[in-house]
Amino acid sequence: MEAKTWKNPVIAWIDDRLPVFSMMQAELVDYPTPKNLNYWWNFGSLAGIVLVIMIATGIMLAMQYTAHVDYAFESVERIMRDVNYGWLLRYLHTNGGSMFFIVVYIHFFRGMYYGSYRAPRELLWIIGVFILLAMMATSFMGYVLPWGQMSFWGATVITNLFSAIPLVGEAIVTWLWGGFSVDNPTLNRFFALHYLLPFIIFALVFVHLWALHVKKSNNPLGIDVKGPQDTLPFTPYYTIKDTFGLGVFMIVYLAFVFFAPDFFGEPDNYIKANPMQTPPHIVPEWYFLPYYAILRAITFDIWFVSAKLIGVILMFASILILLFLPWLDRSPVRSAKFRPIYKQLFWVFFADCIILGVVGGNAPEGAWVPIGQAATFYYFAHFLIIIPLLGKFEKTRTPPTSISAAVTHGGIGTKVKEAAE
Amino acid sequence: MSTPMNKLLIAVAAVAFLGVAPPAGAAEAPEVPEQDWSFSGMFGTFERGALRRGLQVYREVCASCHSLSLIAFRNLGDVGFSPDEIQAIAEEYEVEDGPDDEGEMFMRPAKASDRFVPPFANEQAARASNNGALPPDLSLMIKARKNGANYLYGLLIGYVEEAPEDVEMMEGMYYNKVFPGHQIAMAPPLFEEAVEYADGTEATLDQEAHDVVTFLAWAAQPELEERKRLGVKVLLFLIVLTAMLYAVKRKIWSDVH
Ligand code: HEM
């Protein structure tokens, strides 16, 4: 960290004792960033902002919300009807949840495409996977809070999964519920945890950024920064680019909030939870649908292992496998730009995830069963077969020697250069 | 984009589309007729005449079976009812209050701050009067069904006297074109002249259904008008701001390369 002399005496005094200003200067202003980042690199900072929006709106909702099975549903409706701008807070929070996943999924696929998980950023990637897991737990428990039909039945179905664990399964489920069904104790602990987890996510994000700032950003070419000619100071270049991206994001996000606030929601969740009446289709929120498809893909026991247990294992494995991606991929180059086959198979994998999502949204019957099984198989094959094989056999193209070389030789910037000449 | 990638994207779109279409053979409810609603679209508002007539239909027809527990009389003030009108409507209902100084519960006329009074004391009473079926609360009905407004409209006009021949009707059930499974325990609540409109509008079945749906759409989302009005302003502001941010971004980046 470069010691900087501050003109303002108060700032200088503080900085001498606790160098927060020097740190901000180094990490937010001078921070050298590859000059060739495209707009897919906006989604990390967007995710951070959405997290802050979620925490801010969540805390304000919590001030009005009642975590009790007899009052939760009504208290959410009171927020919607009687609290000043309560409807805005709630729709910001609900749609914010969906937006959070959209942003994070894009962020994640960006990392896969450009090989951002590769050395030396493995730990950064792994922290990201843990953030994703924590987000899932958070939103799953948040979805239970309004205590609608889907809240209740979703919670029942998902917590019941643990009963597939041999011997101790039933005991674990009872322990999770705090009773013999999803009931008031369950709602209370879910609220407590839903309030807690976002702050854990916040801490994880901090570590994620710390790791990022040690090894710095990857870039679309996937090559290392060779020197100052390859980078730009974060401020003003990327602060303005991120701010512009935020503007575009807010237009999309708020268009949903104001004009289609229930777009991502399930109508059934506007019916108060009723333990005596199972809804015809129990579906989780859209961002869980691919995992839900994997969970239900297995319809047969293998030896003594029940289909249900295999489904549960595969569902968790589908996320945990991401932790190993940095070591499964042995390709000599990072970016898909220089990997002609991976570049296409990346999109096949993306399509596979969409197909899994569609399967997850449909009842597990008819053609959906084999489609779900094939898509589940492909999901794992992508990581366990395709990626390792590609690393060995794919003929990669040679990336340019440096970012600035690419920028001047027929890359970005040539037009500007020509115009200047 | 390379061509294989384009093909892929098309495949993705096709799959996504297939996912939207219900799988063939599933016993899904049939299509409901799409209507023009005053409250749909970016600038939608609740047509005041339809709201008033809809309230009348609710009170004179539906209220004998269905509660509307999330709406207080005072809420009517948001859509143009005067305090006197609200007072007059509220006073037609009796609510239990208390305990008084002697510790007794007592009945009094409802006030503007009270909620619409449910027709039955509890679920058992409601089922007992309805052949065992439970008339659901209508406050959130429009949001609690897919394509709620059109569905409810379709439900109200969707009764058929004679069930198709291959359908075995259960005791006390009525055939309805849009209700899932087609057998509903609610007798056709609306018909020509089921109400005599205070504003002289001709009370056709269509008109009544349309009006009560408008009223219930308001009951489910009383914030709708404020939400859309604010939304237009916020989006306009954001679009201008973002355009300016883009200009600044271009300016700042112009010296790079
Ligand atoms: C990681 C960030 C967060 C995510 C992904 C998230 C997600 C969600 C989701 C999906 C719901 C269900 C929304 C609905 O159906 O209405 C919800 C509800 C809720 N959340 Fe969060 N949340 C987050 C942070 C927070 C925080 C920090 C708080 C406050 C301490 C909070 C408080 C609440 C409350 C009170 C509800 C119930 C009210 C309602 O249903 O609108 N949330 N959350």
CSV table of C-alpha atoms in Angstrom, one decimal, chain A residues 52-418:
chain,number,residue,atom,x,y,z
A,52,VAL,CA,-27.1,-4.2,0.4
A,53,ILE,CA,-30.6,-3.5,-1.0
A,54,MET,CA,-31.7,-6.9,0.3
A,55,ILE,CA,-30.3,-6.2,3.8
A,56,ALA,CA,-31.8,-2.6,3.9
A,57,THR,CA,-35.3,-3.6,2.7
A,58,GLY,CA,-35.2,-6.8,4.8
A,59,ILE,CA,-34.4,-5.0,8.1
A,60,MET,CA,-37.3,-2.6,7.4
A,61,LEU,CA,-39.6,-5.5,6.7
A,62,ALA,CA,-38.5,-7.2,9.8
A,63,MET,CA,-39.7,-4.2,11.8
A,64,GLN,CA,-43.2,-4.9,10.7
A,65,TYR,CA,-43.2,-8.6,10.3
A,66,THR,CA,-44.6,-11.1,12.9
A,67,ALA,CA,-43.0,-14.5,12.9
A,68,HIS,CA,-45.9,-16.5,14.1
A,69,VAL,CA,-48.0,-19.0,12.2
A,70,ASP,CA,-51.2,-17.3,13.2
A,71,TYR,CA,-50.1,-13.8,12.1
A,72,ALA,CA,-47.2,-14.1,9.6
A,73,PHE,CA,-49.5,-14.1,6.5
A,74,GLU,CA,-51.6,-11.2,7.8
A,75,SER,CA,-48.6,-9.2,8.9
A,76,VAL,CA,-47.2,-9.4,5.4
A,77,GLU,CA,-50.5,-8.2,4.1
A,78,ARG,CA,-50.5,-5.3,6.6
A,79,ILE,CA,-47.1,-4.4,5.3
A,80,MET,CA,-48.6,-4.4,1.8
A,81,ARG,CA,-51.6,-2.3,2.7
A,82,ASP,CA,-51.1,-0.3,5.9
A,83,VAL,CA,-47.4,0.5,6.2
A,84,ASN,CA,-46.4,3.6,4.3
A,85,TYR,CA,-44.7,2.4,1.1
A,86,GLY,CA,-44.7,-1.1,2.7
A,87,TRP,CA,-45.8,-2.5,-0.7
A,88,LEU,CA,-42.6,-0.9,-2.2
A,89,LEU,CA,-40.4,-2.4,0.5
A,90,ARG,CA,-41.8,-5.8,0.1
A,91,TYR,CA,-41.8,-5.9,-3.7
A,92,LEU,CA,-38.2,-4.6,-3.7
A,93,HIS,CA,-37.3,-7.4,-1.3
A,94,THR,CA,-39.1,-10.2,-3.2
A,95,ASN,CA,-38.0,-9.1,-6.6
A,96,GLY,CA,-34.6,-8.3,-5.3
A,97,GLY,CA,-34.3,-12.0,-4.3
A,98,SER,CA,-34.9,-13.0,-7.9
A,99,MET,CA,-32.6,-10.3,-9.3
A,100,PHE,CA,-29.9,-11.4,-6.9
A,101,PHE,CA,-29.9,-14.8,-8.4
A,102,ILE,CA,-30.1,-13.6,-12.0
A,103,VAL,CA,-27.1,-11.4,-11.3
A,104,VAL,CA,-25.1,-14.0,-9.4
A,105,TYR,CA,-25.9,-16.7,-12.0
A,106,ILE,CA,-24.6,-14.4,-14.8
A,107,HIS,CA,-21.6,-13.6,-12.7
A,108,PHE,CA,-21.0,-17.3,-12.3
A,109,PHE,CA,-21.4,-18.2,-16.0
A,110,ARG,CA,-19.1,-15.4,-16.8
A,111,GLY,CA,-16.4,-17.0,-14.6
A,112,MET,CA,-17.0,-20.3,-16.3
A,113,TYR,CA,-16.7,-18.8,-19.8
A,114,TYR,CA,-13.5,-16.9,-19.3
A,115,GLY,CA,-11.9,-19.4,-17.0
A,116,SER,CA,-11.8,-17.1,-14.0
A,117,TYR,CA,-11.8,-20.1,-11.7
A,118,ARG,CA,-8.4,-21.2,-12.9
A,119,ALA,CA,-5.1,-20.6,-10.9
A,120,PRO,CA,-4.4,-18.3,-9.2
A,121,ARG,CA,-8.1,-17.6,-8.5
A,122,GLU,CA,-9.2,-21.0,-7.1
A,123,LEU,CA,-9.9,-19.7,-3.6
A,124,LEU,CA,-11.8,-16.7,-4.9
A,125,TRP,CA,-14.0,-19.1,-6.9
A,126,ILE,CA,-14.5,-21.5,-3.9
A,127,ILE,CA,-15.6,-18.6,-1.7
A,128,GLY,CA,-18.1,-17.7,-4.5
A,129,VAL,CA,-19.5,-21.2,-4.3
A,130,PHE,CA,-20.0,-20.8,-0.5
A,131,ILE,CA,-21.7,-17.5,-1.1
A,132,LEU,CA,-24.1,-19.2,-3.5
A,133,LEU,CA,-24.9,-21.9,-0.9
A,134,ALA,CA,-25.5,-19.3,1.7
A,135,MET,CA,-27.8,-17.3,-0.6
A,136,MET,CA,-29.8,-20.4,-1.3
A,137,ALA,CA,-30.2,-21.1,2.4
A,138,THR,CA,-31.2,-17.5,3.0
A,139,SER,CA,-33.8,-17.3,0.2
A,140,PHE,CA,-35.2,-20.7,1.0
A,141,MET,CA,-35.9,-19.6,4.6
A,142,GLY,CA,-37.0,-16.1,3.5
A,143,TYR,CA,-39.6,-17.7,1.2
A,144,VAL,CA,-41.1,-19.5,4.2
A,145,LEU,CA,-41.7,-16.3,6.1
A,146,PRO,CA,-44.9,-15.0,4.4
A,147,TRP,CA,-46.4,-18.3,5.4
A,148,GLY,CA,-48.4,-18.9,2.2
A,149,GLN,CA,-49.2,-22.3,0.7
A,150,MET,CA,-45.9,-22.6,-1.2
A,151,SER,CA,-43.9,-21.3,1.8
A,152,PHE,CA,-45.3,-24.1,3.9
A,153,TRP,CA,-45.3,-26.9,1.4
A,154,GLY,CA,-41.9,-25.9,0.0
A,155,ALA,CA,-40.5,-26.0,3.5
A,156,THR,CA,-42.1,-29.3,4.2
A,157,VAL,CA,-40.8,-30.9,1.0
A,158,ILE,CA,-37.2,-29.6,1.3
A,159,THR,CA,-36.7,-30.2,5.0
A,160,ASN,CA,-38.1,-33.7,4.5
A,161,LEU,CA,-35.2,-34.5,2.1
A,162,PHE,CA,-33.0,-35.0,5.2
A,163,SER,CA,-35.2,-38.0,6.1
A,164,ALA,CA,-33.5,-39.8,3.3
A,165,ILE,CA,-30.3,-40.0,5.3
A,166,PRO,CA,-30.1,-43.6,6.7
A,167,LEU,CA,-30.7,-44.2,10.4
A,168,VAL,CA,-30.6,-40.6,11.7
A,169,GLY,CA,-32.7,-39.0,8.9
A,170,GLU,CA,-36.0,-38.8,10.8
A,171,ALA,CA,-34.3,-37.5,13.9
A,172,ILE,CA,-32.6,-34.8,11.9
A,173,VAL,CA,-35.9,-33.7,10.4
A,174,THR,CA,-37.6,-33.5,13.8
A,175,TRP,CA,-34.6,-31.5,15.0
A,176,LEU,CA,-34.8,-29.1,12.1
A,177,TRP,CA,-38.5,-28.6,12.5
A,178,GLY,CA,-38.4,-28.3,16.3
A,179,GLY,CA,-41.4,-30.5,16.4
A,180,PHE,CA,-43.2,-33.1,14.3
A,181,SER,CA,-44.2,-31.0,11.4
A,182,VAL,CA,-43.3,-27.6,9.9
A,183,ASP,CA,-44.9,-25.3,12.5
A,184,ASN,CA,-44.4,-22.3,14.7
A,185,PRO,CA,-40.9,-23.3,16.0
A,186,THR,CA,-39.8,-23.9,12.4
A,187,LEU,CA,-41.1,-20.5,11.3
A,188,ASN,CA,-39.3,-18.8,14.3
A,189,ARG,CA,-35.9,-20.4,13.6
A,190,PHE,CA,-36.2,-19.7,9.9
A,191,PHE,CA,-36.8,-16.0,10.7
A,192,ALA,CA,-33.8,-15.9,13.0
A,193,LEU,CA,-31.6,-17.6,10.5
A,194,HIS,CA,-32.9,-15.5,7.6
A,195,TYR,CA,-31.9,-12.4,9.5
A,196,LEU,CA,-28.5,-13.8,10.4
A,197,LEU,CA,-27.3,-15.4,7.1
A,198,PRO,CA,-27.2,-12.2,5.0
A,199,PHE,CA,-24.6,-10.9,7.4
A,200,ILE,CA,-22.6,-14.0,7.0
A,201,ILE,CA,-22.9,-13.5,3.2
A,202,PHE,CA,-21.7,-10.0,3.7
A,203,ALA,CA,-18.6,-11.4,5.5
A,204,LEU,CA,-18.1,-13.9,2.8
A,205,VAL,CA,-18.3,-11.2,0.1
A,206,PHE,CA,-15.7,-9.3,2.0
A,207,VAL,CA,-13.3,-12.2,1.9
A,208,HIS,CA,-14.2,-12.8,-1.7
A,209,LEU,CA,-13.2,-9.2,-2.5
A,210,TRP,CA,-10.1,-9.5,-0.4
A,211,ALA,CA,-9.0,-12.6,-2.4
A,212,LEU,CA,-9.9,-10.8,-5.6
A,213,HIS,CA,-7.7,-7.8,-4.7
A,214,VAL,CA,-4.7,-10.0,-4.0
A,215,LYS,CA,-4.7,-11.7,-7.4
A,216,LYS,CA,-6.7,-9.0,-9.3
A,217,SER,CA,-9.4,-9.5,-12.0
A,218,ASN,CA,-9.2,-12.0,-14.8
A,219,ASN,CA,-10.2,-10.5,-18.2
A,220,PRO,CA,-11.8,-11.6,-21.5
A,221,LEU,CA,-8.5,-12.8,-22.9
A,222,GLY,CA,-7.8,-14.8,-19.8
A,223,ILE,CA,-4.1,-13.8,-19.9
A,224,ASP,CA,-2.1,-12.3,-17.1
A,225,VAL,CA,-1.6,-8.6,-16.7
A,226,LYS,CA,2.0,-7.9,-17.7
A,227,GLY,CA,2.4,-4.3,-16.5
A,228,PRO,CA,0.9,-0.9,-16.0
A,229,GLN,CA,0.2,-0.6,-19.8
A,230,ASP,CA,-2.4,-3.3,-19.4
A,231,THR,CA,-4.4,-1.7,-16.7
A,232,LEU,CA,-6.4,1.3,-15.8
A,233,PRO,CA,-7.0,2.7,-12.3
A,234,PHE,CA,-10.4,1.5,-11.0
A,235,THR,CA,-11.5,5.1,-10.5
A,236,PRO,CA,-12.7,6.8,-12.6
A,237,TYR,CA,-12.8,4.1,-15.4
A,238,TYR,CA,-14.6,1.3,-13.7
A,239,THR,CA,-16.5,3.3,-11.1
A,240,ILE,CA,-18.3,5.0,-13.9
A,241,LYS,CA,-18.7,1.9,-15.9
A,242,ASP,CA,-20.2,0.1,-12.9
A,243,THR,CA,-22.4,3.1,-12.1
A,244,PHE,CA,-23.8,3.1,-15.7
A,245,GLY,CA,-24.4,-0.7,-15.4
A,246,LEU,CA,-26.2,-0.1,-12.1
A,247,GLY,CA,-28.5,2.4,-13.9
A,248,VAL,CA,-29.4,-0.2,-16.5
A,249,PHE,CA,-29.9,-2.8,-13.8
A,250,MET,CA,-32.1,-0.6,-11.8
A,251,ILE,CA,-34.3,0.1,-14.8
A,252,VAL,CA,-34.9,-3.7,-15.3
A,253,TYR,CA,-35.3,-4.4,-11.6
A,254,LEU,CA,-37.7,-1.5,-10.9
A,255,ALA,CA,-39.7,-2.3,-14.0
A,256,PHE,CA,-40.6,-5.6,-12.4
A,257,VAL,CA,-41.1,-4.0,-9.0
A,258,PHE,CA,-43.5,-1.4,-10.3
A,259,PHE,CA,-45.2,-3.1,-13.2
A,260,ALA,CA,-45.0,-6.9,-12.8
A,261,PRO,CA,-44.2,-7.4,-9.1
A,262,ASP,CA,-45.6,-10.9,-8.9
A,263,PHE,CA,-44.0,-12.1,-12.1
A,264,PHE,CA,-41.5,-14.3,-10.4
A,265,GLY,CA,-43.9,-15.4,-7.7
A,266,GLU,CA,-46.4,-18.3,-7.3
A,267,PRO,CA,-50.1,-17.4,-7.1
A,268,ASP,CA,-50.4,-20.1,-4.4
A,269,ASN,CA,-48.3,-18.1,-2.0
A,270,TYR,CA,-51.2,-15.6,-1.7
A,271,ILE,CA,-53.2,-18.4,-0.1
A,272,LYS,CA,-52.5,-18.7,3.6
A,273,ALA,CA,-50.6,-21.9,4.6
A,274,ASN,CA,-52.9,-24.8,5.2
A,275,PRO,CA,-51.3,-28.0,6.5
A,276,MET,CA,-54.5,-29.9,5.7
A,277,GLN,CA,-54.5,-29.1,2.0
A,278,THR,CA,-51.6,-30.0,-0.4
A,279,PRO,CA,-51.4,-27.8,-3.5
A,280,PRO,CA,-51.5,-29.7,-6.8
A,281,HIS,CA,-48.0,-28.7,-7.8
A,282,ILE,CA,-45.4,-27.9,-5.2
A,283,VAL,CA,-42.6,-25.9,-7.0
A,284,PRO,CA,-39.8,-24.0,-5.5
A,285,GLU,CA,-38.7,-20.5,-6.6
A,286,TRP,CA,-37.5,-20.4,-10.2
A,287,TYR,CA,-33.8,-20.2,-9.2
A,288,PHE,CA,-34.0,-23.6,-7.5
A,289,LEU,CA,-35.7,-25.4,-10.4
A,290,PRO,CA,-32.5,-27.0,-11.9
A,291,TYR,CA,-31.6,-28.5,-8.6
A,292,TYR,CA,-35.1,-29.6,-8.0
A,293,ALA,CA,-35.0,-31.4,-11.4
A,294,ILE,CA,-31.7,-33.2,-10.4
A,295,LEU,CA,-33.3,-34.1,-7.0
A,296,ARG,CA,-36.2,-35.8,-8.7
A,297,ALA,CA,-34.3,-37.3,-11.6
A,298,ILE,CA,-33.5,-40.6,-10.0
A,299,THR,CA,-36.6,-42.8,-10.0
A,300,PHE,CA,-34.9,-46.1,-9.1
A,301,ASP,CA,-33.0,-47.5,-6.1
A,302,ILE,CA,-29.4,-48.6,-6.6
A,303,TRP,CA,-28.6,-51.6,-4.4
A,304,PHE,CA,-29.8,-50.7,-1.0
A,305,VAL,CA,-29.6,-46.9,-1.6
A,306,SER,CA,-33.0,-45.4,-2.0
A,307,ALA,CA,-33.8,-43.3,-5.1
A,308,LYS,CA,-34.6,-40.4,-2.7
A,309,LEU,CA,-31.2,-40.5,-1.1
A,310,ILE,CA,-29.4,-40.6,-4.4
A,311,GLY,CA,-31.5,-37.6,-5.5
A,312,VAL,CA,-30.5,-35.7,-2.4
A,313,ILE,CA,-26.8,-36.6,-2.8
A,314,LEU,CA,-26.9,-35.6,-6.5
A,315,MET,CA,-28.6,-32.3,-5.7
A,316,PHE,CA,-25.9,-31.3,-3.2
A,317,ALA,CA,-23.2,-32.8,-5.4
A,318,SER,CA,-24.4,-30.6,-8.3
A,319,ILE,CA,-23.2,-27.5,-6.4
A,320,LEU,CA,-20.3,-29.0,-4.5
A,321,ILE,CA,-18.7,-30.2,-7.7
A,322,LEU,CA,-18.1,-26.6,-8.6
A,323,LEU,CA,-15.6,-26.5,-5.8
A,324,PHE,CA,-13.4,-28.9,-7.8
A,325,LEU,CA,-13.7,-27.2,-11.2
A,326,PRO,CA,-10.3,-25.4,-10.9
A,327,TRP,CA,-8.6,-28.7,-10.8
A,328,LEU,CA,-10.8,-30.6,-13.3
A,329,ASP,CA,-9.9,-28.1,-16.0
A,330,ARG,CA,-6.3,-28.6,-17.2
A,331,SER,CA,-6.5,-26.6,-20.4
A,332,PRO,CA,-3.4,-24.5,-21.2
A,333,VAL,CA,-5.5,-21.4,-21.7
A,334,ARG,CA,-8.2,-19.8,-19.5
A,335,SER,CA,-10.6,-18.0,-21.8
A,336,ALA,CA,-13.1,-19.7,-24.0
A,337,LYS,CA,-12.1,-17.2,-26.6
A,338,PHE,CA,-9.2,-19.4,-27.5
A,339,ARG,CA,-10.9,-22.7,-26.9
A,340,PRO,CA,-13.0,-23.5,-30.0
A,341,ILE,CA,-14.6,-26.6,-28.7
A,342,TYR,CA,-15.1,-25.5,-25.1
A,343,LYS,CA,-16.7,-22.3,-26.3
A,344,GLN,CA,-19.5,-24.3,-27.9
A,345,LEU,CA,-19.8,-26.9,-25.1
A,346,PHE,CA,-20.1,-24.0,-22.6
A,347,TRP,CA,-23.3,-23.1,-24.4
A,348,VAL,CA,-24.5,-26.7,-24.4
A,349,PHE,CA,-23.9,-26.7,-20.7
A,350,PHE,CA,-25.8,-23.5,-20.3
A,351,ALA,CA,-28.7,-24.9,-22.4
A,352,ASP,CA,-28.6,-28.0,-20.2
A,353,CYS,CA,-29.1,-25.9,-17.1
A,354,ILE,CA,-32.1,-24.2,-18.7
A,355,ILE,CA,-33.5,-27.6,-19.7
A,356,LEU,CA,-33.1,-28.8,-16.1
A,357,GLY,CA,-34.9,-25.6,-15.0
A,358,VAL,CA,-37.8,-26.4,-17.3
A,359,VAL,CA,-37.9,-30.0,-16.1
A,360,GLY,CA,-37.9,-28.8,-12.5
A,361,GLY,CA,-41.0,-26.6,-13.2
A,362,ASN,CA,-43.0,-29.5,-14.6
A,363,ALA,CA,-44.6,-32.4,-12.8
A,364,PRO,CA,-42.2,-35.5,-12.9
A,365,GLU,CA,-44.3,-37.5,-15.3
A,366,GLY,CA,-44.2,-38.6,-19.0
A,367,ALA,CA,-41.4,-37.4,-21.1
A,368,TRP,CA,-40.1,-35.1,-18.4
A,369,VAL,CA,-38.6,-38.0,-16.5
A,370,PRO,CA,-36.2,-39.2,-19.2
A,371,ILE,CA,-35.4,-35.7,-20.2
A,372,GLY,CA,-34.6,-34.8,-16.6
A,373,GLN,CA,-32.4,-37.9,-16.3
A,374,ALA,CA,-30.5,-37.2,-19.5
A,375,ALA,CA,-30.0,-33.5,-18.5
A,376,THR,CA,-28.8,-34.6,-15.0
A,377,PHE,CA,-26.4,-37.0,-16.6
A,378,TYR,CA,-25.1,-34.4,-18.9
A,379,TYR,CA,-24.7,-31.9,-16.1
A,380,PHE,CA,-22.2,-34.1,-14.3
A,381,ALA,CA,-20.6,-35.4,-17.5
A,382,HIS,CA,-19.7,-31.8,-18.3
A,383,PHE,CA,-17.6,-31.5,-15.2
A,384,LEU,CA,-16.3,-35.1,-14.9
A,385,ILE,CA,-15.8,-36.1,-18.5
A,386,ILE,CA,-15.9,-33.2,-20.9
A,387,ILE,CA,-13.9,-30.7,-19.0
A,388,PRO,CA,-11.0,-33.1,-18.2
A,389,LEU,CA,-10.9,-34.5,-21.7
A,390,LEU,CA,-11.0,-31.0,-23.3
A,391,GLY,CA,-8.1,-30.0,-21.1
A,392,LYS,CA,-6.1,-32.9,-22.7
A,393,PHE,CA,-7.2,-33.0,-26.3
A,394,GLU,CA,-8.6,-29.6,-27.3
A,395,LYS,CA,-6.5,-27.7,-29.9
A,396,THR,CA,-6.4,-24.2,-28.3
A,397,ARG,CA,-5.6,-21.1,-30.2
A,398,THR,CA,-2.7,-18.9,-29.0
A,399,PRO,CA,-3.8,-15.9,-26.9
A,400,PRO,CA,-2.1,-12.6,-27.6
A,401,THR,CA,1.1,-11.9,-25.6
A,402,SER,CA,-0.4,-9.1,-23.6
A,403,ILE,CA,-3.6,-7.2,-23.1
A,404,SER,CA,-2.1,-4.0,-24.5
A,405,ALA,CA,-0.8,-5.9,-27.5
A,406,ALA,CA,-4.3,-7.2,-28.2
A,407,VAL,CA,-5.8,-3.7,-27.7
A,408,THR,CA,-3.5,-2.1,-30.3
A,409,HIS,CA,-3.2,-4.9,-32.9
A,410,GLY,CA,-6.7,-5.2,-34.3
A,411,GLY,CA,-8.4,-5.5,-30.9
A,412,ILE,CA,-10.4,-2.9,-29.1
A,413,GLY,CA,-9.1,0.6,-29.6
A,414,THR,CA,-8.0,0.3,-33.2
A,415,LYS,CA,-11.0,2.3,-34.4
A,416,VAL,CA,-10.2,5.1,-31.9
A,417,LYS,CA,-6.6,5.0,-32.9
A,418,GLU,CA,-7.4,5.2,-36.6
